[in-house]
PDB file of C-alpha atoms in Angstrom:
ATOM      1  CA  MET A   1     154.266 103.652 129.659  1.00  0.00           C
ATOM      2  CA  THR A   2     151.147 104.358 127.478  1.00  0.00           C
ATOM      3  CA  TYR A   3     147.654 104.701 128.878  1.00  0.00           C
ATOM      4  CA  GLN A   4     145.665 101.896 129.423  1.00  0.00           C
ATOM      5  CA  PHE A   5     141.964 102.496 130.419  1.00  0.00           C
ATOM      6  CA  ARG A   6     140.989  99.870 132.894  1.00  0.00           C
ATOM      7  CA  PHE A   7     137.364 100.053 131.836  1.00  0.00           C
ATOM      8  CA  GLN A   8     137.894  99.390 128.288  1.00  0.00           C
ATOM      9  CA  LYS A   9     136.580  95.673 128.206  1.00  0.00           C
ATOM     10  CA  ILE A  10     133.220  97.368 129.142  1.00  0.00           C
ATOM     11  CA  LEU A  11     133.453 100.263 127.254  1.00  0.00           C
ATOM     12  CA  ASP A  12     133.785  97.681 124.062  1.00  0.00           C
ATOM     13  CA  ILE A  13     130.865  95.459 125.453  1.00  0.00           C
ATOM     14  CA  LYS A  14     128.784  98.492 125.728  1.00  0.00           C
ATOM     15  CA  GLU A  15     129.791  99.838 121.914  1.00  0.00           C
ATOM     16  CA  ASN A  16     128.286  96.029 120.944  1.00  0.00           C
ATOM     17  CA  GLU A  17     125.486  96.444 122.528  1.00  0.00           C
ATOM     18  CA  LYS A  18     125.029 100.088 120.784  1.00  0.00           C
ATOM     19  CA  GLU A  19     125.364  98.685 117.489  1.00  0.00           C
ATOM     20  CA  LYS A  20     123.115  95.837 118.068  1.00  0.00           C
ATOM     21  CA  SER A  21     120.743  98.341 119.593  1.00  0.00           C
ATOM     22  CA  LEU A  22     120.901 100.372 116.569  1.00  0.00           C
ATOM     23  CA  ALA A  23     120.548  97.398 114.073  1.00  0.00           C
ATOM     24  CA  GLU A  24     117.430  96.802 115.778  1.00  0.00           C
ATOM     25  CA  TYR A  25     116.255 100.055 115.283  1.00  0.00           C
ATOM     26  CA  ASN A  26     116.569  99.926 112.127  1.00  0.00           C
ATOM     27  CA  GLN A  27     115.045  96.694 111.292  1.00  0.00           C
ATOM     28  CA  SER A  28     112.202  97.988 113.315  1.00  0.00           C
ATOM     29  CA  VAL A  29     111.739 101.153 111.461  1.00  0.00           C
ATOM     30  CA  ALA A  30     112.024  99.028 107.688  1.00  0.00           C
ATOM     31  CA  ASP A  31     109.319  97.227 109.495  1.00  0.00           C
ATOM     32  CA  PHE A  32     107.262  99.989 110.342  1.00  0.00           C
ATOM     33  CA  GLU A  33     107.736 101.474 106.693  1.00  0.00           C
ATOM     34  CA  ASN A  34     106.782  98.235 105.200  1.00  0.00           C
ATOM     35  CA  VAL A  35     103.310  97.972 107.140  1.00  0.00           C
ATOM     36  CA  ALA A  36     102.816 101.377 106.831  1.00  0.00           C
ATOM     37  CA  ASN A  37     102.917 101.058 102.859  1.00  0.00           C
ATOM     38  CA  LYS A  38     100.576  98.289 102.981  1.00  0.00           C
ATOM     39  CA  LEU A  39      97.990 100.452 105.023  1.00  0.00           C
ATOM     40  CA  TYR A  40      98.225 103.274 102.820  1.00  0.00           C
ATOM     41  CA  ASP A  41      98.016 100.946  99.526  1.00  0.00           C
ATOM     42  CA  SER A  42      94.822  99.096 100.793  1.00  0.00           C
ATOM     43  CA  MET A  43      93.292 102.658 102.027  1.00  0.00           C
ATOM     44  CA  LYS A  44      93.970 103.766  98.159  1.00  0.00           C
ATOM     45  CA  GLN A  45      92.498 101.117  96.702  1.00  0.00           C
ATOM     46  CA  LYS A  46      89.322 101.244  98.370  1.00  0.00           C
ATOM     47  CA  GLU A  47      89.137 104.915  97.686  1.00  0.00           C
ATOM     48  CA  VAL A  48      89.575 104.243  93.949  1.00  0.00           C
ATOM     49  CA  LEU A  49      87.163 101.181  94.216  1.00  0.00           C
ATOM     50  CA  GLU A  50      84.610 103.595  95.601  1.00  0.00           C
ATOM     51  CA  GLU A  51      85.253 106.596  93.227  1.00  0.00           C
ATOM     52  CA  ASN A  52      84.347 103.281  90.439  1.00  0.00           C
ATOM     53  CA  THR A  53      81.808 102.554  92.150  1.00  0.00           C
ATOM     54  CA  ILE A  54      80.041 106.163  92.476  1.00  0.00           C
ATOM     55  CA  SER A  55      80.825 106.715  88.766  1.00  0.00           C
ATOM     56  CA  LYS A  56      79.327 103.389  87.362  1.00  0.00           C
ATOM     57  CA  LEU A  57      76.174 104.042  89.993  1.00  0.00           C
ATOM     58  CA  ASN A  58      75.719 107.043  87.740  1.00  0.00           C
ATOM     59  CA  GLN A  59      75.516 105.007  84.783  1.00  0.00           C
ATOM     60  CA  GLY A  60      73.753 102.293  86.088  1.00  0.00           C
ATOM     61  CA  MET A  61      74.648  98.849  87.019  1.00  0.00           C
ATOM     62  CA  SER A  62      73.016  95.820  88.334  1.00  0.00           C
ATOM     63  CA  VAL A  63      72.326  94.556  91.682  1.00  0.00           C
ATOM     64  CA  GLN A  64      74.482  91.338  91.186  1.00  0.00           C
ATOM     65  CA  GLU A  65      77.843  94.164  90.713  1.00  0.00           C
ATOM     66  CA  ILE A  66      76.714  96.158  93.385  1.00  0.00           C
ATOM     67  CA  ARG A  67      76.696  93.176  96.109  1.00  0.00           C
ATOM     68  CA  HIS A  68      80.164  92.403  94.365  1.00  0.00           C
ATOM     69  CA  TYR A  69      81.528  95.939  94.941  1.00  0.00           C
ATOM     70  CA  GLN A  70      80.110  95.780  98.335  1.00  0.00           C
ATOM     71  CA  GLN A  71      81.639  92.372  99.621  1.00  0.00           C
ATOM     72  CA  PHE A  72      84.839  93.813  98.424  1.00  0.00           C
ATOM     73  CA  VAL A  73      84.829  96.969 100.481  1.00  0.00           C
ATOM     74  CA  THR A  74      84.067  94.835 103.335  1.00  0.00           C
ATOM     75  CA  ASN A  75      86.765  92.962 102.933  1.00  0.00           C
ATOM     76  CA  LEU A  76      89.025  95.856 102.190  1.00  0.00           C
ATOM     77  CA  GLU A  77      88.118  97.385 105.718  1.00  0.00           C
ATOM     78  CA  LYS A  78      88.539  93.987 107.466  1.00  0.00           C
ATOM     79  CA  THR A  79      92.308  94.255 105.585  1.00  0.00           C
ATOM     80  CA  ILE A  80      92.749  98.260 106.553  1.00  0.00           C
ATOM     81  CA  SER A  81      91.673  97.181 110.317  1.00  0.00           C
ATOM     82  CA  HIS A  82      94.401  94.715 110.398  1.00  0.00           C
ATOM     83  CA  TYR A  83      96.916  96.832 109.231  1.00  0.00           C
ATOM     84  CA  GLN A  84      96.064  99.060 111.472  1.00  0.00           C
ATOM     85  CA  LYS A  85      96.945  97.594 114.739  1.00  0.00           C
ATOM     86  CA  LEU A  86     100.018  96.392 113.035  1.00  0.00           C
ATOM     87  CA  VAL A  87     100.597  99.906 112.301  1.00  0.00           C
ATOM     88  CA  GLN A  88     100.069 100.421 115.905  1.00  0.00           C
ATOM     89  CA  LEU A  89     102.365  97.302 117.363  1.00  0.00           C
ATOM     90  CA  SER A  90     105.125  98.084 115.240  1.00  0.00           C
ATOM     91  CA  ARG A  91     104.650 101.642 116.029  1.00  0.00           C
ATOM     92  CA  LYS A  92     105.414 100.781 119.873  1.00  0.00           C
ATOM     93  CA  ARG A  93     107.854  98.371 119.045  1.00  0.00           C
ATOM     94  CA  MET A  94     110.138 100.744 117.154  1.00  0.00           C
ATOM     95  CA  THR A  95     109.612 103.941 119.644  1.00  0.00           C
ATOM     96  CA  GLU A  96     110.653 100.654 122.305  1.00  0.00           C
ATOM     97  CA  LYS A  97     113.824 100.251 120.031  1.00  0.00           C
ATOM     98  CA  GLN A  98     114.749 103.678 119.982  1.00  0.00           C
ATOM     99  CA  MET A  99     114.421 103.903 123.852  1.00  0.00           C
ATOM    100  CA  LYS A 100     116.468 101.362 124.122  1.00  0.00           C
ATOM    101  CA  LEU A 101     119.122 102.778 121.740  1.00  0.00           C
ATOM    102  CA  MET A 102     119.174 106.202 123.712  1.00  0.00           C
ATOM    103  CA  GLN A 103     120.105 104.225 126.617  1.00  0.00           C
ATOM    104  CA  HIS A 104     122.532 102.445 125.544  1.00  0.00           C
ATOM    105  CA  ASN A 105     124.209 105.552 123.891  1.00  0.00           C
ATOM    106  CA  ILE A 106     123.823 107.274 127.199  1.00  0.00           C
ATOM    107  CA  GLU A 107     125.891 104.511 128.848  1.00  0.00           C
ATOM    108  CA  VAL A 108     128.658 104.706 126.032  1.00  0.00           C
ATOM    109  CA  LYS A 109     129.103 108.429 126.288  1.00  0.00           C
ATOM    110  CA  LYS A 110     129.047 107.638 130.389  1.00  0.00           C
ATOM    111  CA  TYR A 111     132.240 105.395 129.961  1.00  0.00           C
ATOM    112  CA  GLU A 112     134.250 107.714 127.090  1.00  0.00           C
ATOM    113  CA  THR A 113     133.586 110.567 129.220  1.00  0.00           C
ATOM    114  CA  LEU A 114     135.018 108.632 132.194  1.00  0.00           C
ATOM    115  CA  LYS A 115     137.990 107.832 129.818  1.00  0.00           C
ATOM    116  CA  GLU A 116     138.518 110.890 128.796  1.00  0.00           C
ATOM    117  CA  LYS A 117     138.832 112.268 132.380  1.00  0.00           C
ATOM    118  CA  GLN A 118     141.240 109.681 133.152  1.00  0.00           C
ATOM    119  CA  LYS A 119     143.197 110.307 130.553  1.00  0.00           C
ATOM    120  CA  MET A 120     143.379 114.144 131.370  1.00  0.00           C
ATOM    121  CA  SER A 121     144.425 112.888 134.951  1.00  0.00           C
ATOM    122  CA  TYR A 122     147.043 110.232 133.834  1.00  0.00           C
TER     123      TYR A 122
END
């Protein structure tokens, strides 16, 4: 007669939950990286624009060009602010998914330990 773990179905369900949590966590990490890259690109674009503006100011530029650059910088600042909020939200989601994954890992470990102990006593 072979050993049959009496909580095998529960262990299988917990392992499935763990796999789903892992997939959700990986997706949240990818989302975070995507938003963070967009934020970085916007900040880099603003930095390049400011450098170009300074060099053009030293050479001399018209008032219309100054207004144009100022409007563009203002729009970039709004975009950067928006992406900063998105980065904070996605970081929060990522940490929540990480905590959920850790809880599922702990549950699976408990059932695996219980299975090993029962197998040893069998």
